[in-house]
Short mmCIF file of C-alpha atoms and ligand atoms in Angstrom, two decimals:
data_model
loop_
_atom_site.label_atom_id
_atom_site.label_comp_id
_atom_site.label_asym_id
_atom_site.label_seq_id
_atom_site.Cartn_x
_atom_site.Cartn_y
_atom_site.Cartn_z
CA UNK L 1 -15.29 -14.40 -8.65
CA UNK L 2 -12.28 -12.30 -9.14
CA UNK L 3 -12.13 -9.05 -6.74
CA UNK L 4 -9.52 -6.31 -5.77
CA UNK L 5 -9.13 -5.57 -2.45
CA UNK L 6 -7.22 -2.80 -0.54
CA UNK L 7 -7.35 -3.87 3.00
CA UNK L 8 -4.93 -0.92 4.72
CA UNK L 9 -6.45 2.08 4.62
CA UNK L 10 -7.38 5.21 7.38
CA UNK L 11 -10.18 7.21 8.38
CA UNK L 12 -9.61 11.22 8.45
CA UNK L 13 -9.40 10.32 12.70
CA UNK L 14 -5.82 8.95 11.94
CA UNK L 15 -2.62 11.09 12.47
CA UNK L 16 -2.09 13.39 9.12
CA UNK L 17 -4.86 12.01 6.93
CA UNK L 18 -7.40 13.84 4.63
CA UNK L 19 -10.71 14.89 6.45
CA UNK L 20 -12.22 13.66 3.64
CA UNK L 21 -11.50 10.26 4.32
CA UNK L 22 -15.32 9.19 5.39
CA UNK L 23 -17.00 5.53 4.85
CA UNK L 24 -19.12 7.74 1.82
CA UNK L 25 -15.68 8.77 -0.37
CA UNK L 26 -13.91 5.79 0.34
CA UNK L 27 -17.01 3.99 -1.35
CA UNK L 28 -17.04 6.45 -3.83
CA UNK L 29 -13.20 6.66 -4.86
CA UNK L 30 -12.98 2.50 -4.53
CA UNK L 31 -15.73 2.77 -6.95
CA UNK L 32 -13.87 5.48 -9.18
CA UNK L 33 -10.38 3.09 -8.93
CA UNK L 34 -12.11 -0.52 -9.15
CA UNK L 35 -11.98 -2.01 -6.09
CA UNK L 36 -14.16 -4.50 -4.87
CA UNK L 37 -13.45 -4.71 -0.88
CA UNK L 38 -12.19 -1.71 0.89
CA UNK L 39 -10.46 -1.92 4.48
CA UNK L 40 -12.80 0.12 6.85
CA UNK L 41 -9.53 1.43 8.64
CA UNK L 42 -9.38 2.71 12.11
CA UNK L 43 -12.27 0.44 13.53
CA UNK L 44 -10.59 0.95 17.04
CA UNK L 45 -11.44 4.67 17.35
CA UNK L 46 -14.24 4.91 19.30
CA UNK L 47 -15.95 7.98 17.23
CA UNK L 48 -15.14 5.73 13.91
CA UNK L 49 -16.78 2.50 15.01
CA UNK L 50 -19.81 4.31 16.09
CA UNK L 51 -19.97 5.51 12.61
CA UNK L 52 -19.65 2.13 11.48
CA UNK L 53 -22.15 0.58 13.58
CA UNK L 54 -24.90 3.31 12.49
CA UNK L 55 -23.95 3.57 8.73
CA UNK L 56 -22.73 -0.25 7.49
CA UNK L 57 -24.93 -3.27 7.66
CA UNK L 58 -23.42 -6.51 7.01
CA UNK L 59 -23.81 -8.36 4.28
CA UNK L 60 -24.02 -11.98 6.01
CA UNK L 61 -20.65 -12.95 4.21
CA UNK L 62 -18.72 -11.03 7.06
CA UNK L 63 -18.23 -7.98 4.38
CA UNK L 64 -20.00 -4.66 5.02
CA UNK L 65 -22.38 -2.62 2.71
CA UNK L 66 -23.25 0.94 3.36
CA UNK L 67 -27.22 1.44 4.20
CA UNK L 68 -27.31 4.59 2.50
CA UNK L 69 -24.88 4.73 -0.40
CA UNK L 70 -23.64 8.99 -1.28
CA UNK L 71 -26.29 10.53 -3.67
CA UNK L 72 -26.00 14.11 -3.97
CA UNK L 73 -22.18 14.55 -3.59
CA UNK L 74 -19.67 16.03 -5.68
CA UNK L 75 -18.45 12.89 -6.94
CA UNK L 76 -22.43 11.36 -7.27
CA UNK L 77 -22.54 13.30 -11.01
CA UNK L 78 -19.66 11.58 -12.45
CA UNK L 79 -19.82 9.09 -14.82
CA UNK L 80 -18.09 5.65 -13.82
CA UNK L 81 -18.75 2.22 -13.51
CA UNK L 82 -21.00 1.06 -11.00
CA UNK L 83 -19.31 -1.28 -8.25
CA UNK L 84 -21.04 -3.14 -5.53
CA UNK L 85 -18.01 -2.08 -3.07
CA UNK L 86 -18.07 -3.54 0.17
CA UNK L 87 -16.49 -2.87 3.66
CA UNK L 88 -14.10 -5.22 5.93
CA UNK L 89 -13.72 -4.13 9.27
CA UNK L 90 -9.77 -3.35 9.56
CA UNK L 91 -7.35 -1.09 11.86
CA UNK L 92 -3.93 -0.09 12.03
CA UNK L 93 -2.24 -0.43 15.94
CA UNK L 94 1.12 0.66 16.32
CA UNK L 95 3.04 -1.15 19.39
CA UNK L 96 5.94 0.59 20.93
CA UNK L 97 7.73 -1.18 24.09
CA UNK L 98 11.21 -2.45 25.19
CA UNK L 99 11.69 -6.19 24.55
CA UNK L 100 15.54 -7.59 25.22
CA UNK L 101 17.00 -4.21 25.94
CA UNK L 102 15.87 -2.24 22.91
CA UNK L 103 12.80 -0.20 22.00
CA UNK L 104 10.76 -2.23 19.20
CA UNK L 105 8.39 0.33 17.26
CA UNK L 106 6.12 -2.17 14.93
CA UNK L 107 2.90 -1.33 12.77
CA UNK L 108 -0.01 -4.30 12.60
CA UNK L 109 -3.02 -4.69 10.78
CA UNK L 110 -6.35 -6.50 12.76
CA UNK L 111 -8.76 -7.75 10.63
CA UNK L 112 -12.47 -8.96 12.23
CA UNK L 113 -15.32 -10.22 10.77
CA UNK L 114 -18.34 -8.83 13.07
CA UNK L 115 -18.64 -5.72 15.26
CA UNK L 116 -18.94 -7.62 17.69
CA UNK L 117 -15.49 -9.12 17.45
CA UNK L 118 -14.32 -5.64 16.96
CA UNK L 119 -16.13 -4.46 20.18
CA UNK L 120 -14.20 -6.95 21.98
CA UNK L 121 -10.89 -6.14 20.57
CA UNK L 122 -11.72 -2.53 21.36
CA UNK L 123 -12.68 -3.40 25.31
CA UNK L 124 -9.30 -5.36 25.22
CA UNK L 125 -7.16 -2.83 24.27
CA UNK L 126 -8.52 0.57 25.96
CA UNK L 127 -6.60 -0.42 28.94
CA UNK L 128 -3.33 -0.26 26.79
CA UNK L 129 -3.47 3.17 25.42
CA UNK L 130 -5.27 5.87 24.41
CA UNK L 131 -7.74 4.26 21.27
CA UNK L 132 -9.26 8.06 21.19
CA UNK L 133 -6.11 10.04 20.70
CA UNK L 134 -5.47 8.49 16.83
CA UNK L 135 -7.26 6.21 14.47
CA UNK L 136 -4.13 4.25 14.25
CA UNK L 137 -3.46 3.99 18.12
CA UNK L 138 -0.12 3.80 19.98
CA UNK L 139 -0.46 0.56 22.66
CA UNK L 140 2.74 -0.05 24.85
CA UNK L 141 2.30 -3.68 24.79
CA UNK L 142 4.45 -6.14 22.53
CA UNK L 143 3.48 -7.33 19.21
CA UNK L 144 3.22 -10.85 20.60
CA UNK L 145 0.56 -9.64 22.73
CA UNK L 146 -1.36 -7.93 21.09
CA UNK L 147 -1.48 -10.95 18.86
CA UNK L 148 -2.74 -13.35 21.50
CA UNK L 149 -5.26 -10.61 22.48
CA UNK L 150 -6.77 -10.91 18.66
CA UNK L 151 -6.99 -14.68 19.13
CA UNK L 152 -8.19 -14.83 22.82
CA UNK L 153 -11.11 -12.89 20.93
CA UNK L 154 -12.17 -15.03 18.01
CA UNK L 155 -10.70 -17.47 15.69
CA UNK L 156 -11.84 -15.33 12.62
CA UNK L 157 -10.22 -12.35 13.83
CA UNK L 158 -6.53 -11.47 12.35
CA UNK L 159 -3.05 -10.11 12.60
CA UNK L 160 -1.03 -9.12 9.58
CA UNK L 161 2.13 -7.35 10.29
CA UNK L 162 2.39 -4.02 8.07
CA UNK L 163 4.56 -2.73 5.76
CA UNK L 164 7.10 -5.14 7.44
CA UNK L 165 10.30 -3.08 6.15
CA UNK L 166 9.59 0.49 6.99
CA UNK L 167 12.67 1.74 8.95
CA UNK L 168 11.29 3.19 11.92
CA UNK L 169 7.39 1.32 12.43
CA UNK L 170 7.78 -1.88 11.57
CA UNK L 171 8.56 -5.47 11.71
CA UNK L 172 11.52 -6.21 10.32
CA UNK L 173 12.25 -2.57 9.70
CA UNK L 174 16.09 -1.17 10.10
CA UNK L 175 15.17 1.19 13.25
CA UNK L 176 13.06 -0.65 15.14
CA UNK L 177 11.91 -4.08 14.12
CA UNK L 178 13.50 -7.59 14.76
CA UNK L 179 15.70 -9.83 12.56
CA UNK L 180 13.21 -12.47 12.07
CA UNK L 181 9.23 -12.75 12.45
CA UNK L 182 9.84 -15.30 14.86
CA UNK L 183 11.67 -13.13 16.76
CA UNK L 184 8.83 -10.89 17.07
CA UNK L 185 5.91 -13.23 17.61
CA UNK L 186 7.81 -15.85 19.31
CA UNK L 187 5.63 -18.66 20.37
CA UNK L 188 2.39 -17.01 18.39
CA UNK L 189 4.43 -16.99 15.39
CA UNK L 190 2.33 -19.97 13.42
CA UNK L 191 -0.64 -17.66 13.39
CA UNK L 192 1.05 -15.06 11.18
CA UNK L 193 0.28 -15.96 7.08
CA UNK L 194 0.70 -12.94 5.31
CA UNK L 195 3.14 -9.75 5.47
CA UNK L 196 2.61 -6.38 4.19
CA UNK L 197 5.29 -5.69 1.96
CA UNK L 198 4.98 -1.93 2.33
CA UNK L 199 5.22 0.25 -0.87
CA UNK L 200 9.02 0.80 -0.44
CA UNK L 201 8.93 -2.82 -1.36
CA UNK L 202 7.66 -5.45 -4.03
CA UNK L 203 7.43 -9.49 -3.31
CA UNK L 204 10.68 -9.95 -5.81
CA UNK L 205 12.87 -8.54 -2.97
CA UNK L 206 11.43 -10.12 -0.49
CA UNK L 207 12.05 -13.53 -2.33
CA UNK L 208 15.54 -13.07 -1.52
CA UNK L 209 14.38 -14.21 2.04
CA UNK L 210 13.84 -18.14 2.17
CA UNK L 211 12.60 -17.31 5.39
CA UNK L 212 9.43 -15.38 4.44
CA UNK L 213 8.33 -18.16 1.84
CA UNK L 214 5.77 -19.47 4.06
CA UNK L 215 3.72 -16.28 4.42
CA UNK L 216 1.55 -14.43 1.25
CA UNK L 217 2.62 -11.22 0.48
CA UNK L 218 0.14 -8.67 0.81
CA UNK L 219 -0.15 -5.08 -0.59
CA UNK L 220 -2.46 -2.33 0.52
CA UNK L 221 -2.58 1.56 -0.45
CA UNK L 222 -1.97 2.91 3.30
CA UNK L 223 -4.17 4.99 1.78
CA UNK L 224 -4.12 8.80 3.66
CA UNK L 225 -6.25 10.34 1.47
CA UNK L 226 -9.06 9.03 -0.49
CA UNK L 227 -7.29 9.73 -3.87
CA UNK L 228 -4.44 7.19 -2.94
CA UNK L 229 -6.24 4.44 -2.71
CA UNK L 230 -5.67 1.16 -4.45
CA UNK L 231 -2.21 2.51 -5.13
CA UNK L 232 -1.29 -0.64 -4.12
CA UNK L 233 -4.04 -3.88 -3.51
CA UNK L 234 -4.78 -7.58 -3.89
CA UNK L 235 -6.72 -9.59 -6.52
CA UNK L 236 -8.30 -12.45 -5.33
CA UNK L 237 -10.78 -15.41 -6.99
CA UNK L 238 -12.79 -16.34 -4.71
CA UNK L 239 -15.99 -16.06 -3.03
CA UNK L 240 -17.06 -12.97 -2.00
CA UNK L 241 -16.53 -13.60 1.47
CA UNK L 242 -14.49 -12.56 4.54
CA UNK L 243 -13.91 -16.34 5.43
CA UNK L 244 -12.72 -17.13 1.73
CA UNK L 245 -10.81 -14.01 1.19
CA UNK L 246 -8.60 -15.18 4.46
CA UNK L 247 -9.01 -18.68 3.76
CA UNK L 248 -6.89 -17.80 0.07
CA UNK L 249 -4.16 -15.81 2.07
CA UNK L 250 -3.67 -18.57 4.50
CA UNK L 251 -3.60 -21.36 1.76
CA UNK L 252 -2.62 -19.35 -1.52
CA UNK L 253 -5.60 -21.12 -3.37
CA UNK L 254 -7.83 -18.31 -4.74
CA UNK L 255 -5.18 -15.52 -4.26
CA UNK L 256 -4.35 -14.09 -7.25
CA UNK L 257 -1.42 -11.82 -6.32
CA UNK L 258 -0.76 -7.84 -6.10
CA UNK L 259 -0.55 -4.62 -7.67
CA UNK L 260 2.34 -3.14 -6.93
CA UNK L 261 3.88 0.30 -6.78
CA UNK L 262 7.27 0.31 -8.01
CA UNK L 263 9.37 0.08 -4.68
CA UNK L 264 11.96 2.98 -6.07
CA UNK L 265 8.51 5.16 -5.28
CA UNK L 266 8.19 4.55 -1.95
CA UNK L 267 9.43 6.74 0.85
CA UNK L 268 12.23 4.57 2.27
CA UNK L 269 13.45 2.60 -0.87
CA UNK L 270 17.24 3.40 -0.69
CA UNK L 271 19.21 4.78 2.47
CA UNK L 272 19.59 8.35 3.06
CA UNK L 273 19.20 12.10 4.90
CA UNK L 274 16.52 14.23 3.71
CA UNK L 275 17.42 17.28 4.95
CA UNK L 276 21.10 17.18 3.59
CA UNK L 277 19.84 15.81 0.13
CA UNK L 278 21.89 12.23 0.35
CA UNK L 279 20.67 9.67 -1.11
CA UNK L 280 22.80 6.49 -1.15
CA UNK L 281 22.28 2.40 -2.02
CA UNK L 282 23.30 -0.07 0.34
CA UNK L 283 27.26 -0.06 -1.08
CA UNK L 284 27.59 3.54 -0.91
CA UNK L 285 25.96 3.55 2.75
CA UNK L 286 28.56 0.78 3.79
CA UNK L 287 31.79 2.76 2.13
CA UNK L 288 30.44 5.89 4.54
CA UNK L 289 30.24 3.30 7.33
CA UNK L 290 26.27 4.27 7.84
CA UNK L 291 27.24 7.87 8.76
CA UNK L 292 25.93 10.62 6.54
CA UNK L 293 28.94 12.42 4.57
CA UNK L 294 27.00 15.54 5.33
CA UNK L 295 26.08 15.62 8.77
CA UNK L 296 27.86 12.86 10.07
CA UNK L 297 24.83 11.48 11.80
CA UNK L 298 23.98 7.92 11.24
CA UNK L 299 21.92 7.51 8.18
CA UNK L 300 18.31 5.93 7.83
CA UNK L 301 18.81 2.69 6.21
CA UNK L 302 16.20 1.91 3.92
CA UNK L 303 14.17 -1.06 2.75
CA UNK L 304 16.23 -2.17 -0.28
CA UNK L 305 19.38 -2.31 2.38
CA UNK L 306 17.67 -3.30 5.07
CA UNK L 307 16.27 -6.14 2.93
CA UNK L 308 19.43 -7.15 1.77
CA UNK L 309 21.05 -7.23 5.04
CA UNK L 310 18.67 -10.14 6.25
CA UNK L 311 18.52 -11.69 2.58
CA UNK L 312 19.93 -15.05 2.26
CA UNK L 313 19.61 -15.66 -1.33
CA UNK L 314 21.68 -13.78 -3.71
CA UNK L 315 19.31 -13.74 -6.19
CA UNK L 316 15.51 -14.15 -5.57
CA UNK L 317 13.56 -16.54 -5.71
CA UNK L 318 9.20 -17.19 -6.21
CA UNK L 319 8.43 -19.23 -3.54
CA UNK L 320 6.16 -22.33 -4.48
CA UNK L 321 2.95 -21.20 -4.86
CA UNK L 322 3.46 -17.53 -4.31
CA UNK L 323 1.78 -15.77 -7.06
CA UNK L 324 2.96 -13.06 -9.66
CA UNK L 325 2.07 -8.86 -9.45
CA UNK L 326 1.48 -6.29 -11.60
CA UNK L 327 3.16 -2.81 -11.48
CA UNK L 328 1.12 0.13 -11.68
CA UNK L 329 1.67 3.89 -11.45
CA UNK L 330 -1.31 5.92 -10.08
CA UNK L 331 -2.91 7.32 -12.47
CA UNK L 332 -3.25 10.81 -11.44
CA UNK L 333 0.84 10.66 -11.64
CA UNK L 334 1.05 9.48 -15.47
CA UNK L 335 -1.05 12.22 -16.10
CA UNK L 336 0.89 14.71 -14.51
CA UNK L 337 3.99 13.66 -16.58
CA UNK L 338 2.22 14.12 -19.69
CA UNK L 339 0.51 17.10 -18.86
CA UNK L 340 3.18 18.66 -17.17
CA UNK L 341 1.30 19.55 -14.10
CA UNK L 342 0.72 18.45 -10.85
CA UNK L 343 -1.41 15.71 -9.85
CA UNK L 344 -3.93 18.17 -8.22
CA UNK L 345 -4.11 21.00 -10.55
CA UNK L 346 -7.13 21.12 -12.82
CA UNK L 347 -5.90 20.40 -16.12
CA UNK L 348 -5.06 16.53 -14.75
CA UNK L 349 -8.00 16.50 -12.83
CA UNK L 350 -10.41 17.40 -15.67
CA UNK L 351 -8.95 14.32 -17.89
CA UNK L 352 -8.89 11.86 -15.24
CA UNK L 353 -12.56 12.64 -14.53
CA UNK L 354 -12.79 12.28 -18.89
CA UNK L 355 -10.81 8.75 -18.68
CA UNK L 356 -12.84 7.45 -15.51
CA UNK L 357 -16.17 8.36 -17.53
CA UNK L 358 -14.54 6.86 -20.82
CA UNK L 359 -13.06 3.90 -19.39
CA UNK L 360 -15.40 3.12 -16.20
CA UNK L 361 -12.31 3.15 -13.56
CA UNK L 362 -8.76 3.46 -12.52
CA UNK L 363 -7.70 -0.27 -12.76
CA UNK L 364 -9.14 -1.45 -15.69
CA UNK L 365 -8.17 1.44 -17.55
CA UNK L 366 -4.24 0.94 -16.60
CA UNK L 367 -4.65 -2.78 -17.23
CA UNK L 368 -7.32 -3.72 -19.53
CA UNK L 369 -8.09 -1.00 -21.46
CA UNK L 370 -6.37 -2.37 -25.12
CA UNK L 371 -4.08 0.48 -26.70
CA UNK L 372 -5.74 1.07 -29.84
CA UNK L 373 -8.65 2.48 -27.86
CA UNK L 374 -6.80 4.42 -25.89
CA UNK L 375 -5.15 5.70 -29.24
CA UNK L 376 -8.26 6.47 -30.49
CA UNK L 377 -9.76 8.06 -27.52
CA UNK L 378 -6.82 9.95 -26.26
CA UNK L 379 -3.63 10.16 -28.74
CA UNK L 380 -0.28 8.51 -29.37
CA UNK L 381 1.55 9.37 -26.42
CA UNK L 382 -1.17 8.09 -23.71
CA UNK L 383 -1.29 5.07 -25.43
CA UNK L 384 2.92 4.87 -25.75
CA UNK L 385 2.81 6.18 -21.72
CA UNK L 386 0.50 2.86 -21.09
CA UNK L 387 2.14 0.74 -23.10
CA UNK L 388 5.58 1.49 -21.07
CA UNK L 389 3.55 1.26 -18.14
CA UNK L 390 2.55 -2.29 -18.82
CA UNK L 391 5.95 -3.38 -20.10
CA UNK L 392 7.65 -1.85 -17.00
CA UNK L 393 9.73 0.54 -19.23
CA UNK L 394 10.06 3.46 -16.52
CA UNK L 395 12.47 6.10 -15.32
CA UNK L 396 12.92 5.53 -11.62
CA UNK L 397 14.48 8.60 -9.27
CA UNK L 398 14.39 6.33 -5.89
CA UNK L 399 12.73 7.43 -2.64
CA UNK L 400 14.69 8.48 0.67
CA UNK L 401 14.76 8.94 4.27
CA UNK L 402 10.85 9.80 4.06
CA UNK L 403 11.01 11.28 0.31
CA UNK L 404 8.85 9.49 -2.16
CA UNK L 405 11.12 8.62 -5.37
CA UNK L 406 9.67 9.66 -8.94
CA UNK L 407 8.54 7.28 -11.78
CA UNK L 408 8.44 8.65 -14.78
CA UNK L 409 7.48 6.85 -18.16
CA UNK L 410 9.53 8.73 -20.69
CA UNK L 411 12.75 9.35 -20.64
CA UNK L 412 13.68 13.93 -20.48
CA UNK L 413 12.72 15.55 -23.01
CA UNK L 414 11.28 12.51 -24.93
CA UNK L 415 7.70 13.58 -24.12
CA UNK L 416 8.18 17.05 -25.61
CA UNK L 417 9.72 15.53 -28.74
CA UNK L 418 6.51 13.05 -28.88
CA UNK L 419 4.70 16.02 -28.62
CA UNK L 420 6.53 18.05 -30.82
CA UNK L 421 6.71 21.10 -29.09
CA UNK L 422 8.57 23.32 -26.90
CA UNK L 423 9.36 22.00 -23.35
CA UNK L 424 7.74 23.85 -20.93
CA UNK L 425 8.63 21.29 -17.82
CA UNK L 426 10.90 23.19 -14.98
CA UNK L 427 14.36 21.27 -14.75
CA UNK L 428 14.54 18.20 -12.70
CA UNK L 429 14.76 19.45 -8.69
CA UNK L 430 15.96 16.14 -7.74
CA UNK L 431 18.76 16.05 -5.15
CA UNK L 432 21.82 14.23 -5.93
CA UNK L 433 21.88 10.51 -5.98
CA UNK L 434 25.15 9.17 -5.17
CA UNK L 435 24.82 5.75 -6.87
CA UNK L 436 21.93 5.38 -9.19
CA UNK L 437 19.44 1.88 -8.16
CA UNK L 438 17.82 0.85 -11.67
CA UNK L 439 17.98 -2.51 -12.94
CA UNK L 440 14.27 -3.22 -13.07
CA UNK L 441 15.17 -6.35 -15.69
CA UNK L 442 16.04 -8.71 -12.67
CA UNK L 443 12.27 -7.91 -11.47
CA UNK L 444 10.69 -8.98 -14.84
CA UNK L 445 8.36 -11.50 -14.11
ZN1 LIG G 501 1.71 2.06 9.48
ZN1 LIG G 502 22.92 14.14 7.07
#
């Protein structure tokens, strides 16, 4: 059967996440986006997997349902489509230790199909750090390590490097990370399959690295606050199980590719300095010899550089087998463009809750949901804003140096002629950008 999955997510016990984030709203908001199977997060905190062991049963298929599913919440009154949503027992571990001379900072994702494979990874790794000071724990011991620790422990248990280009947590990431995966994992490397690509990038760049054909390219939402998930995820076709959900990331038979967010969105797209408003593409980063023309300081390089500094292919190109994506833009955000509000004010919220009870949820409405009906239901210009969606026609304003970038789907001023009325949108705030990233056509798929 075909299934979404978002399999990087966080409970509120993580560093700077929602309190919100408990095992009852992420059922609830996977049901409100679509999504099938939803990453428990966090299973290493101690507090968290007791909540997990009292409130999920499994399902014998190595996915988790929860015993008592929300009833009288908030959310329990709105209309949208029901969802069988199950758990998978995931966790975020951040490494941090010297390795050749130089501090590596990497992010990994552990995936296990039993508690009791979790309660062994747990008993493993409380002698490394402190698993109660942050859902997404900080263990001094090398990535390689911690990798052979996950298969001492079971053969069904896994290790998925995450969001492999952020600059200073990750992989391959310009800070911190390594040149190569091999130079990470060493003689463990065989074991790795898949690779987050992170939402400050999308598989197309990463095709420009004949090195990384061998792994599937995963997305997840990172999700920090219920409302974010499935802002990016996975579609699969497959059984509904935890061995043939890995089994189609390991072989690329069942795995039906990604829904991305458009990279210019992500924090670290293009190279930059928050604080003194510089944004910059690789070229423009090189002609200031890395330093900021601000501050002087040495600037943090971004994915899109970063990426092509290690590319070996001057233009991209889709590995064998690797499958296709899908763009999306949350939909919280379109609405905020054509309401001209913010994502959280009431006037958005009020008709997303009217398009979730319309529609059924998130992801089929973006994707499925043919135009005329959403002419019908809600005007011309939602039904122009989708159809630009779903033809990739946006405005991108790229993310920086921790910033996220803006998408927008019409161009200024556009919208208020559609709408044929007086603007009412405050001027665009965005700081300068020295040399404007846009050419989405190479990415056309
Ligand atoms: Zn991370
Ligand atoms: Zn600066």
């Amino acid at each position: 059967m075909r299934y979404i999955a978002d399999l990087h997510v966080h409970s509120h016990y993580s560093h700077a996440t929602s309190k919100d984030l408990s095992l009852e709203s992420l059922y609830q908001w996977a049901q409100i986006k679509g999504i099938d199977i939803i990453g428990t997060g966090d299973f290493t905190h101690p507090q968290w997997f007791q909540e997990l062991q009292t409130k999920l049963m499994s399902d014998g298929s190595g996915f988790f349902r929860l015993k008592e599913p929300p009833q009288n919440s908030a959310l329990s009154d709105l209309k949208h489509q029901g969802r069988d949503v199950r758990f998978c027992l995931t966790t975020e571990i951040s490494t941090i230790y010297s390795h050749g001379n130089q501090l590596h900072k990497n992010h990994h994702l552990l995936y296990a199909p039993d508690l009791e494979t979790v309660s062994k990874i747990n008993t493993k790794l409380a002698g490394m750090g402190n698993l109660n000071a942050d859902g997404r724990p900080i263990l001094r011991l090398p990535a390689r390590d911690l990798l052979e620790i996950v298969l001492e422990v079971s053969d069904r248990a896994y290790l998925i490097p995450a969001h492999i280009w952020t600059p200073w947590f990750s992989t391959l990431g310009s800070k911190a990370g390594y040149n190569s995966i091999e130079a990470c994992f060493r003689d463990l490397t065989a074991h790795i399959f898949a690779l987050e690509t992170g939402l400050s990038s999308d598989p197309v760049m990463n095709w420009k690295l004949s090195a990384l054909d061998c792994y599937t390219m995963i997305s997840n939402s990172d999700a920090h606050s219920p409302q974010k998930l499935g802002r990016e995820a996975n579609l699969f076709d497959t059984d509904l199980t935890y061995n043939a959900m890995f089994e189609a990331l390991k072989t690329r038979q069942g795995f039906l590719g990604t829904f991305e967010f458009f990279p210019e969105g992500g924090k670290y797209h293009m190279d930059g300095h928050r604080k003194c408003g510089i944004c910059l593409d690789p070229t423009a980063t090189q002609a200031y010899k890395g330093l900021c023309p601000v501050c002087s300081k040495p600037l943090t390089v971004g994915v899109l550089h970063r990426v092509e500094e290690l590319a070996d292919r001057p233009q991209p190109r889709q590995p064998e087998g690797a499958p296709n994506f899908e763009y999306l833009i949350p939909l919280p955000e379109i609405l905020s463009e054509i309401k001209s509000a913010s994502p959280n004010s009431k006037v958005v919220q009020q008709q997303f809750w009217q398009i979730i009870g319309a529609f059924g949820n998130e992801f089929t409405f973006l994707r499925k949901v043919p135009l005329e009906d959403i002419q019908q239901h809600l005007g011309q210009v939602f039904a122009e804003a989708i159809r630009r969606l779903r033809n990739q026609q946006v405005c991108l304003t790229p993310g920086y140096d921790g910033l996220y970038g803006t998408i927008h789907v019409f161009q200024p001023g556009e919208l208020q002629q559609l709408n044929g009325q007086r603007s009412l949108r405050a001027t665009n705030a965005n700081p300068p950008v020295a040399a404007a990233y846009s050419s989405k056509d190479t990415y056309q798929i």
